[in-house]
Amino acid sequence: MGALVAVFHRELALSFRQRSELMQPVMFFLIVISLFPLAIGPGAEILQRVSGGVIWVAAILSLLLGMERLFRDDFTDGSMEQYLLSSTPAYLIVLVKVFAHWLVSILPLVLLSPLLAMFLNMTWDMYWVLLYTLLLGTPTISLIGAIGVSLTVSLQRSGVLLPLILLPLFIPLLIFSTSAIESVSLQLPYGFQIGIMLAILLFTLALAPAAIAYSLRVSLN
Amino acid sequence: MSILRLINISCEKQDRLLFSNLDINIDAGELFFLKGENGAGKTSLLRILTGLSRPATGQVVFCGNNVSDDTNQLDNLVYCGHKLGLNSALSAVENLVYWAKTHKQTVTIPDIERVLSLLSLVGMEDLALKYLSAGQQRRVALARLWLNEKAILWVLDEPFTALDTQTISLLESKISEFVVNGGSVVLTSHQQAKFSCPQRNYILEYQI
């Protein structure tokens, strides 16, 4: 347990020492969402209809932007080798790293979402469902994204490859999250979509850490 | 007593066979000096024997178990590779505290400061590593050899790179002392190191 707490502290310390990298996804998220009302006009009804999709697409793209650095530094400076040469299970170390990344890079996007919901004229009910979908969907994105990052970490130019691998995998999340937000706007039940998102999160949480650890070993081989 | 056994190990990189059918046994209290030209596969062999890379054939047995299967033994091994395993945004003390905790070493900050002082890094304990020279960073990485008191095997890939003569002498003495006390060391270096303990030289031939 002490080892995992140390990994968590290290990740937080590194994130706050590299604040500029930390701010990039948040700024990107804010800018993309601010551009939409300018591009499609201030019509309240149109903005409300597209709001869920806009926030979710912006969230996915912002997350991909910051995802690459998840294992990059550890791979280039040899810290990854030291993780794998410790008796602390690698899947637990990567799980802690992904959680720390979610906490410092993604949680701020979730916390900013009330402001952005206001920009896009979302109702209070729509906002709550958006918050549920973000809280259930963004950890899944982190976990799935980490598999992609660990597979491509040894490649020198993985810039475009990573989104090409990952974006298709996020389609189910995008469909269920926007469907839940649309359902609430039409005053329909949305429990099914939230349930599916929860199931995807639990499934990913069970399997992704082992897949990430294995992919890192393959990348180091 | 055998600490490390390499059984029928072969390695291929980019369709080139680096070495094949290696059978090596390393005993407790043995210094195994691996030599060979650039590209002969020394680093690949060291990575295979720590379990970081998988061989094309064969297996590595460390303390009686397959090195890839039994991770519990890994805290008894110290690996210093080409990459230092240190984050440049963290200080020497932070890097070593983190390493000690993940490797389940009971090391305190005064212990770390004492070792850093032995390695002539007084006053640099709390500086981010990016402000230290390559040799000083290497010394921080090598501090693990002093801090891991449970270790029974050191795997050192070119440990003398970037070090000054004084630190090279210190490291040679430390390696000799470790071997005399029953530890095993597998080492590669292009430098002529002087150890005060017996050493077994093994030359890895470059294969075309």
Coordinates of C-alpha atoms in Angstrom, one line a residue, chain A residues 1-11 13-14 17-18 73-89 93 97 214 217 219-221, chain B residues 13 47 50-55 68 71-75 77 79-91 94-95 97-99 101-104 128 144:
Chain A
M1 CA 0.0 0.0 0.0
G2 CA 2.9 2.4 0.9
A3 CA 4.3 1.8 -2.6
L4 CA 1.0 2.8 -4.2
V5 CA 0.7 5.9 -2.0
A6 CA 4.2 6.9 -3.1
V7 CA 3.3 6.5 -6.8
F8 CA 0.2 8.7 -6.2
H9 CA 2.3 11.4 -4.4
R10 CA 4.9 11.3 -7.1
E11 CA 2.3 11.7 -9.9
A13 CA 4.1 16.3 -7.5
L14 CA 5.1 15.9 -11.1
R17 CA 5.7 21.0 -11.3
Q18 CA 4.6 20.7 -15.0
D73 CA 8.5 10.5 -19.3
D74 CA 8.6 7.3 -17.3
F75 CA 9.5 5.4 -20.6
T76 CA 12.2 7.8 -21.7
D77 CA 13.9 8.3 -18.3
G78 CA 13.9 4.6 -17.4
S79 CA 11.4 4.9 -14.4
M80 CA 9.2 2.4 -16.2
E81 CA 12.0 -0.2 -16.0
Q82 CA 12.3 0.4 -12.3
Y83 CA 8.5 -0.1 -11.8
L84 CA 8.6 -3.4 -13.6
L85 CA 11.6 -4.5 -11.5
S86 CA 9.8 -4.0 -8.2
S87 CA 7.6 -6.5 -6.4
T88 CA 4.7 -4.0 -6.5
P89 CA 2.4 -5.4 -9.2
I93 CA 1.0 1.0 -10.3
K97 CA -1.0 6.5 -12.3
Y214 CA 1.2 -6.1 -20.4
R217 CA 6.1 -4.8 -21.0
S219 CA 6.8 -1.8 -25.5
L220 CA 9.8 -2.2 -23.3
N221 CA 10.8 -5.5 -24.8
Chain B
K13 CA 16.8 -8.2 -32.7
R47 CA 17.7 -6.9 -19.9
T50 CA 16.4 -9.1 -15.2
G51 CA 13.2 -10.1 -17.0
L52 CA 12.7 -6.7 -18.8
S53 CA 13.0 -8.4 -22.2
R54 CA 12.0 -11.9 -23.2
P55 CA 14.5 -14.2 -24.9
S68 CA 9.3 -13.4 -15.4
T71 CA 8.2 -10.8 -9.1
N72 CA 8.6 -11.1 -5.3
Q73 CA 12.3 -11.7 -5.7
L74 CA 12.8 -8.5 -7.7
D75 CA 13.3 -6.3 -4.7
L77 CA 17.9 -7.1 -7.5
Y79 CA 19.4 -2.8 -12.0
C80 CA 21.2 0.3 -13.2
G81 CA 20.8 0.5 -17.0
H82 CA 21.6 3.1 -19.6
K83 CA 18.5 5.0 -18.6
L84 CA 18.9 6.1 -15.0
G85 CA 15.3 5.6 -13.9
L86 CA 15.2 9.1 -12.4
N87 CA 12.7 11.9 -13.2
S88 CA 14.5 15.1 -14.0
A89 CA 11.8 17.3 -12.4
L90 CA 12.2 15.6 -9.0
S91 CA 15.2 16.1 -6.6
E94 CA 12.5 12.6 -3.9
N95 CA 13.6 10.2 -6.6
V97 CA 12.5 8.0 -1.6
Y98 CA 10.0 7.1 -4.3
W99 CA 12.3 4.2 -5.5
K101 CA 9.0 2.8 -1.3
T102 CA 8.1 1.1 -4.6
H103 CA 10.9 -1.5 -3.9
K104 CA 9.8 -1.9 -0.3
A128 CA 15.8 19.0 -9.4
R144 CA 20.5 2.6 -4.9

